[in-house]
Structures are given as structure tokens and as C-alpha cells.
Amino acid sequence: MHLLNLEPSSIDYVFLSHCHYDHTGGLLGMLKAIGKRVPIIAHPSIFRRHFITKPHLRDVGVPFRREEVEELTELYLTAEPLEIIEGVYSTGEIRDREDFERVSLEVYTLQDGRVVRDELLDDMSIVLKTSKGLVIVSGCSHAGIVSIVKHAVMLTGEERVRAVIGGFHLIDASDERIEKTVKAFLELGVEEVYTGHCTGLKAEAAFLEAYGRKFHKLHSGMMIEL
């Protein structure tokens, strides 16, 4: 932000895509840098216990307590879609997932004292309704990036998808799932693709082959005009 001459105080809202520490770990520092109480939009379960057991027991969820956040800001925790400002929406929880995207990760949570597999229902994305169509920004796409795009279209009633931006979580996906994902993007008419983080090299190569110049690899500090 310093290199781009962006002041933290210019931030009006914070959106959390899901609980993982690499998506939430910098929050307290950012809130302190912002210097004012800005609304945080997230899923109601985001502060749950979330952990892995291999190679050893380790918490991989939000690395601080809810009370620490509430000292600095206001929480808007909802599983429902929410219009944050005009034309900018949180998708809310995405339960209607494509069959080929219903992949359970080896992550767990606690329910009534029992260890259960965590389906990451807190995975949510941002949708921007622009004059040129929808722009969808995901975090890790644990809900399935195709499911997210379809949900965004249904939520807004806008069928043109100008761009999809984010991590698609295909890094360990089978060739079949990657092929089905790229095919679905083309069928949905997604015009431009920006990928990074957990998308994976094989999936990025498949998108590059399908989209050519309309495929872009994300990097820190990248400015996108759509």
C-alpha cells in the first residue's frame, strides 16, 4: 500500500473470505493502521475452532479471538447475501455446489465436543455489478469457483460475467476437475480470468490455453481496470 501511495485510512470496509489464518492473520494490524472503526463483513462461523491433524494437530483458523477484533471495529456476521454498497455484494454462504466441486478437505472443527469434518461453509466471495457485467472476487473458492460464479449470476440477475479474480483452489485437483472447471467457465461466458494463490500451475496452464490473452496471473500490487 505504501508503494502504491494508498493510505490505510482510505479503507471503508473489510471483507473476510473465510477463516484461514493466511486470509485473516493481518487483520488486527490493518485495523490499527486504518485508525477508525470500519465494518467487517464475514460469516457467523468464522471464529470457530478450525484445525488439521496431519502431520500433527494444528489450528489453521483465525489466529486471534473475536473479542480482540470487537475492540477495534464492528462485526457484520451473516450467512445471507449482503449489499455492502450499491452494486457490491457479499455472496453469503454457498450451499448449492456443483457435484464435481464437492471435495472435502482434511480440516476439522468441533461440534458438541465431537470432531467433525469442516465443510468450510464460511467461504464467501465479493460480487461487483458493473456496466460491463459482473466482476467476481474470490478468496480461496473452497465453495467451488464454478458454484460461486453461478451463485453470483443468480444473486444479481446479471448473466454477463466480465471477470473472475482470485484463488480457485485447484492446486491438488484432478485433471478431470480442472477440465470441467475451464469448460464451465467457457459455457458461462466468463470473459476474463485472473488467478493466483491456490489455483495451481496445472489449472493456470489450462486457463491460459483456453483464454490466451484473457488469462492473467495475479501478483501483489497488481492494478486491474475493468
mmCIF file of C-alpha atoms in Angstrom:
data_model
loop_
_atom_site.group_PDB
_atom_site.id
_atom_site.type_symbol
_atom_site.label_atom_id
_atom_site.label_comp_id
_atom_site.label_asym_id
_atom_site.label_seq_id
_atom_site.Cartn_x
_atom_site.Cartn_y
_atom_site.Cartn_z
ATOM 1 C CA MET A 1 0.000 0.000 0.000
ATOM 2 C CA HIS A 2 2.912 2.327 0.777
ATOM 3 C CA LEU A 3 4.451 1.741 -2.666
ATOM 4 C CA LEU A 4 1.078 2.388 -4.319
ATOM 5 C CA ASN A 5 0.520 5.542 -2.238
ATOM 6 C CA LEU A 6 -2.607 4.065 -0.662
ATOM 7 C CA GLU A 7 -3.447 5.185 2.872
ATOM 8 C CA PRO A 8 -4.991 2.581 5.216
ATOM 9 C CA SER A 9 -7.345 5.326 6.435
ATOM 10 C CA SER A 10 -8.993 5.308 2.987
ATOM 11 C CA ILE A 11 -10.450 1.844 3.684
ATOM 12 C CA ASP A 12 -14.176 1.940 4.474
ATOM 13 C CA TYR A 13 -14.990 -1.779 4.792
ATOM 14 C CA VAL A 14 -13.195 -5.073 5.356
ATOM 15 C CA PHE A 15 -14.468 -8.348 3.900
ATOM 16 C CA LEU A 16 -13.198 -11.720 5.134
ATOM 17 C CA SER A 17 -13.492 -14.532 2.602
ATOM 18 C CA HIS A 18 -13.080 -17.347 5.162
ATOM 19 C CA CYS A 19 -11.342 -18.254 8.401
ATOM 20 C CA HIS A 20 -7.899 -19.471 7.267
ATOM 21 C CA TYR A 21 -5.009 -17.751 9.019
ATOM 22 C CA ASP A 22 -3.356 -16.702 5.752
ATOM 23 C CA HIS A 23 -6.509 -14.745 4.872
ATOM 24 C CA THR A 24 -7.131 -13.236 8.307
ATOM 25 C CA GLY A 25 -3.769 -13.073 10.074
ATOM 26 C CA GLY A 26 -3.023 -9.450 9.178
ATOM 27 C CA LEU A 27 -6.420 -8.136 10.244
ATOM 28 C CA LEU A 28 -5.571 -6.697 13.649
ATOM 29 C CA GLY A 29 -2.554 -4.845 12.278
ATOM 30 C CA MET A 30 -4.598 -3.474 9.394
ATOM 31 C CA LEU A 31 -7.417 -2.315 11.669
ATOM 32 C CA LYS A 32 -4.920 -0.459 13.836
ATOM 33 C CA ALA A 33 -3.384 1.145 10.730
ATOM 34 C CA ILE A 34 -6.825 2.202 9.449
ATOM 35 C CA GLY A 35 -7.330 4.081 12.701
ATOM 36 C CA LYS A 36 -11.137 4.109 12.675
ATOM 37 C CA ARG A 37 -13.951 1.639 13.272
ATOM 38 C CA VAL A 38 -14.822 0.151 9.888
ATOM 39 C CA PRO A 39 -17.433 -2.610 9.394
ATOM 40 C CA ILE A 40 -16.116 -6.143 8.898
ATOM 41 C CA ILE A 41 -18.310 -8.470 6.839
ATOM 42 C CA ALA A 42 -17.860 -12.202 7.408
ATOM 43 C CA HIS A 43 -19.687 -15.480 8.027
ATOM 44 C CA PRO A 44 -21.112 -16.119 11.538
ATOM 45 C CA SER A 45 -18.907 -19.214 12.000
ATOM 46 C CA ILE A 46 -15.621 -17.538 11.093
ATOM 47 C CA PHE A 47 -14.262 -17.631 14.662
ATOM 48 C CA ARG A 48 -14.955 -21.363 15.152
ATOM 49 C CA ARG A 49 -12.221 -23.841 16.049
ATOM 50 C CA HIS A 50 -10.710 -24.963 12.726
ATOM 51 C CA PHE A 51 -7.785 -27.391 12.613
ATOM 52 C CA ILE A 52 -5.816 -30.082 10.815
ATOM 53 C CA THR A 53 -4.445 -33.307 12.297
ATOM 54 C CA LYS A 54 -1.695 -34.161 9.785
ATOM 55 C CA PRO A 55 1.242 -34.148 10.149
ATOM 56 C CA HIS A 56 0.194 -33.028 13.644
ATOM 57 C CA LEU A 57 -2.664 -31.230 15.403
ATOM 58 C CA ARG A 58 -2.564 -27.560 14.411
ATOM 59 C CA ASP A 59 -5.105 -24.739 14.383
ATOM 60 C CA VAL A 60 -5.373 -23.111 10.933
ATOM 61 C CA GLY A 61 -8.267 -20.758 11.589
ATOM 62 C CA VAL A 62 -8.406 -17.111 12.656
ATOM 63 C CA PRO A 63 -5.258 -16.585 14.814
ATOM 64 C CA PHE A 64 -6.865 -14.308 17.402
ATOM 65 C CA ARG A 65 -10.029 -14.053 19.472
ATOM 66 C CA ARG A 66 -13.266 -12.427 18.358
ATOM 67 C CA GLU A 67 -13.069 -10.070 21.352
ATOM 68 C CA GLU A 68 -9.788 -8.633 20.055
ATOM 69 C CA VAL A 69 -11.488 -7.663 16.792
ATOM 70 C CA GLU A 70 -14.538 -6.212 18.511
ATOM 71 C CA GLU A 71 -12.298 -3.863 20.480
ATOM 72 C CA LEU A 72 -11.287 -2.246 17.192
ATOM 73 C CA THR A 73 -14.334 -2.426 14.934
ATOM 74 C CA GLU A 74 -17.898 -3.589 14.270
ATOM 75 C CA LEU A 75 -18.714 -7.100 13.026
ATOM 76 C CA TYR A 76 -21.445 -7.847 10.477
ATOM 77 C CA LEU A 77 -21.631 -11.625 10.620
ATOM 78 C CA THR A 78 -24.221 -13.095 8.252
ATOM 79 C CA ALA A 79 -24.613 -16.217 6.120
ATOM 80 C CA GLU A 80 -27.001 -14.336 3.837
ATOM 81 C CA PRO A 81 -26.025 -12.226 0.809
ATOM 82 C CA LEU A 82 -25.415 -8.615 1.776
ATOM 83 C CA GLU A 83 -25.233 -5.486 -0.375
ATOM 84 C CA ILE A 84 -22.279 -3.611 1.148
ATOM 85 C CA ILE A 85 -22.529 -0.530 -1.061
ATOM 86 C CA GLU A 86 -24.583 -0.045 -4.207
ATOM 87 C CA GLY A 87 -23.620 -2.738 -6.699
ATOM 88 C CA VAL A 88 -21.159 -4.510 -4.373
ATOM 89 C CA TYR A 89 -22.350 -7.703 -2.693
ATOM 90 C CA SER A 90 -21.164 -10.433 -0.395
ATOM 91 C CA THR A 91 -22.322 -13.734 -1.883
ATOM 92 C CA GLY A 92 -23.203 -15.072 1.521
ATOM 93 C CA GLU A 93 -22.909 -18.791 2.185
ATOM 94 C CA ILE A 94 -22.910 -21.002 -0.917
ATOM 95 C CA ARG A 95 -24.598 -24.329 -0.189
ATOM 96 C CA ASP A 96 -25.601 -25.224 -3.758
ATOM 97 C CA ARG A 97 -22.326 -26.678 -5.021
ATOM 98 C CA GLU A 98 -21.523 -28.450 -8.271
ATOM 99 C CA ASP A 99 -21.101 -32.217 -7.819
ATOM 100 C CA PHE A 100 -17.511 -32.188 -9.113
ATOM 101 C CA GLU A 101 -16.666 -29.403 -6.647
ATOM 102 C CA ARG A 102 -17.921 -31.248 -3.574
ATOM 103 C CA VAL A 103 -14.449 -32.130 -2.302
ATOM 104 C CA SER A 104 -13.890 -32.499 1.432
ATOM 105 C CA LEU A 105 -10.578 -31.231 2.760
ATOM 106 C CA GLU A 106 -8.852 -32.866 5.719
ATOM 107 C CA VAL A 107 -9.787 -29.996 8.020
ATOM 108 C CA TYR A 108 -11.929 -30.324 11.108
ATOM 109 C CA THR A 109 -13.981 -28.439 13.657
ATOM 110 C CA LEU A 110 -15.690 -29.240 16.957
ATOM 111 C CA GLN A 111 -19.443 -29.690 17.401
ATOM 112 C CA ASP A 112 -20.843 -30.547 20.831
ATOM 113 C CA GLY A 113 -17.497 -31.984 21.859
ATOM 114 C CA ARG A 114 -17.167 -34.109 18.715
ATOM 115 C CA VAL A 115 -14.552 -33.816 15.973
ATOM 116 C CA VAL A 116 -16.306 -33.410 12.608
ATOM 117 C CA ARG A 117 -15.063 -32.635 9.117
ATOM 118 C CA ASP A 118 -15.268 -28.905 8.390
ATOM 119 C CA GLU A 119 -17.026 -28.154 5.093
ATOM 120 C CA LEU A 120 -15.882 -24.515 5.146
ATOM 121 C CA LEU A 121 -19.373 -23.093 4.800
ATOM 122 C CA ASP A 122 -17.900 -19.711 5.734
ATOM 123 C CA ASP A 123 -16.303 -19.428 2.268
ATOM 124 C CA MET A 124 -17.795 -16.300 0.689
ATOM 125 C CA SER A 125 -16.863 -14.031 -2.211
ATOM 126 C CA ILE A 126 -17.411 -10.463 -3.397
ATOM 127 C CA VAL A 127 -19.521 -9.625 -6.460
ATOM 128 C CA LEU A 128 -19.375 -6.256 -8.238
ATOM 129 C CA LYS A 129 -22.226 -5.387 -10.581
ATOM 130 C CA THR A 130 -20.722 -3.097 -13.236
ATOM 131 C CA SER A 131 -21.956 -1.615 -16.507
ATOM 132 C CA LYS A 132 -19.865 -4.233 -18.325
ATOM 133 C CA GLY A 133 -21.116 -7.227 -16.347
ATOM 134 C CA LEU A 134 -20.202 -8.998 -13.143
ATOM 135 C CA VAL A 135 -16.758 -8.973 -11.576
ATOM 136 C CA ILE A 136 -16.380 -11.785 -9.043
ATOM 137 C CA VAL A 137 -13.552 -11.738 -6.491
ATOM 138 C CA SER A 138 -12.938 -14.937 -4.520
ATOM 139 C CA GLY A 139 -10.549 -15.760 -1.702
ATOM 140 C CA CYS A 140 -9.786 -19.487 -1.939
ATOM 141 C CA SER A 141 -13.017 -20.687 -3.599
ATOM 142 C CA HIS A 142 -13.494 -23.534 -1.133
ATOM 143 C CA ALA A 143 -17.165 -23.483 -2.163
ATOM 144 C CA GLY A 144 -16.061 -24.222 -5.753
ATOM 145 C CA ILE A 145 -15.332 -21.437 -8.206
ATOM 146 C CA VAL A 146 -17.964 -22.593 -10.709
ATOM 147 C CA SER A 147 -20.556 -22.774 -7.930
ATOM 148 C CA ILE A 148 -19.536 -19.262 -6.865
ATOM 149 C CA VAL A 149 -19.949 -17.854 -10.381
ATOM 150 C CA LYS A 150 -23.365 -19.486 -10.806
ATOM 151 C CA HIS A 151 -24.442 -18.201 -7.395
ATOM 152 C CA ALA A 152 -23.352 -14.665 -8.319
ATOM 153 C CA VAL A 153 -25.350 -14.790 -11.548
ATOM 154 C CA MET A 154 -28.429 -15.988 -9.680
ATOM 155 C CA LEU A 155 -27.964 -13.417 -6.903
ATOM 156 C CA THR A 156 -27.702 -10.407 -9.196
ATOM 157 C CA GLY A 157 -29.764 -11.489 -12.200
ATOM 158 C CA GLU A 158 -26.843 -10.390 -14.382
ATOM 159 C CA GLU A 159 -25.755 -13.079 -16.861
ATOM 160 C CA ARG A 160 -22.702 -11.354 -18.326
ATOM 161 C CA VAL A 161 -19.561 -12.226 -16.336
ATOM 162 C CA ARG A 162 -16.865 -9.695 -17.148
ATOM 163 C CA ALA A 163 -14.128 -11.231 -14.995
ATOM 164 C CA VAL A 164 -13.391 -13.741 -12.248
ATOM 165 C CA ILE A 165 -10.495 -12.882 -9.929
ATOM 166 C CA GLY A 166 -8.900 -14.869 -7.115
ATOM 167 C CA GLY A 167 -7.630 -18.190 -5.891
ATOM 168 C CA PHE A 168 -9.571 -21.120 -7.372
ATOM 169 C CA HIS A 169 -8.227 -23.865 -5.070
ATOM 170 C CA LEU A 170 -7.377 -26.291 -7.866
ATOM 171 C CA ILE A 171 -3.785 -26.836 -6.740
ATOM 172 C CA ASP A 172 -4.437 -30.501 -5.870
ATOM 173 C CA ALA A 173 -7.402 -31.012 -8.233
ATOM 174 C CA SER A 174 -7.612 -33.885 -10.688
ATOM 175 C CA ASP A 175 -7.192 -33.290 -14.406
ATOM 176 C CA GLU A 176 -10.895 -34.073 -14.791
ATOM 177 C CA ARG A 177 -11.973 -31.394 -12.322
ATOM 178 C CA ILE A 178 -9.702 -28.803 -13.922
ATOM 179 C CA GLU A 179 -11.108 -29.670 -17.352
ATOM 180 C CA LYS A 180 -14.695 -29.399 -16.091
ATOM 181 C CA THR A 181 -13.934 -26.062 -14.422
ATOM 182 C CA VAL A 182 -12.462 -24.492 -17.559
ATOM 183 C CA LYS A 183 -15.319 -25.879 -19.674
ATOM 184 C CA ALA A 184 -17.896 -24.431 -17.257
ATOM 185 C CA PHE A 185 -16.209 -21.009 -17.401
ATOM 186 C CA LEU A 186 -16.442 -21.010 -21.182
ATOM 187 C CA GLU A 187 -20.084 -22.139 -21.105
ATOM 188 C CA LEU A 188 -20.922 -19.419 -18.566
ATOM 189 C CA GLY A 189 -19.324 -16.856 -20.851
ATOM 190 C CA VAL A 190 -16.662 -15.704 -18.377
ATOM 191 C CA GLU A 191 -14.754 -13.127 -20.405
ATOM 192 C CA GLU A 192 -11.530 -12.705 -18.459
ATOM 193 C CA VAL A 193 -9.712 -14.720 -15.785
ATOM 194 C CA TYR A 194 -7.257 -13.539 -13.109
ATOM 195 C CA THR A 195 -5.820 -16.332 -10.971
ATOM 196 C CA GLY A 196 -3.322 -16.735 -8.179
ATOM 197 C CA HIS A 197 -2.710 -18.131 -4.694
ATOM 198 C CA CYS A 198 -4.141 -21.684 -4.512
ATOM 199 C CA THR A 199 -5.135 -22.096 -8.165
ATOM 200 C CA GLY A 200 -2.149 -24.284 -9.039
ATOM 201 C CA LEU A 201 0.156 -24.403 -12.063
ATOM 202 C CA LYS A 202 -1.749 -27.119 -13.952
ATOM 203 C CA ALA A 203 -5.045 -25.247 -13.642
ATOM 204 C CA GLU A 204 -3.428 -21.968 -14.628
ATOM 205 C CA ALA A 205 -1.923 -23.640 -17.689
ATOM 206 C CA ALA A 206 -5.378 -24.952 -18.655
ATOM 207 C CA PHE A 207 -6.919 -21.487 -18.285
ATOM 208 C CA LEU A 208 -4.064 -19.949 -20.262
ATOM 209 C CA GLU A 209 -4.643 -22.408 -23.090
ATOM 210 C CA ALA A 210 -8.395 -21.683 -23.109
ATOM 211 C CA TYR A 211 -8.247 -17.898 -22.603
ATOM 212 C CA GLY A 212 -4.966 -16.780 -24.147
ATOM 213 C CA ARG A 213 -4.539 -13.033 -23.619
ATOM 214 C CA LYS A 214 -7.664 -13.002 -21.453
ATOM 215 C CA PHE A 215 -5.824 -15.029 -18.799
ATOM 216 C CA HIS A 216 -3.775 -13.139 -16.196
ATOM 217 C CA LYS A 217 -1.539 -14.274 -13.341
ATOM 218 C CA LEU A 218 -2.157 -12.259 -10.168
ATOM 219 C CA HIS A 219 0.660 -10.660 -8.219
ATOM 220 C CA SER A 220 0.966 -8.260 -5.286
ATOM 221 C CA GLY A 221 0.369 -4.644 -6.233
ATOM 222 C CA MET A 222 -1.407 -5.517 -9.481
ATOM 223 C CA MET A 223 -3.829 -2.822 -10.643
ATOM 224 C CA ILE A 224 -6.858 -4.102 -12.569
ATOM 225 C CA GLU A 225 -9.098 -1.872 -14.665
ATOM 226 C CA LEU A 226 -12.325 -3.444 -15.953
#
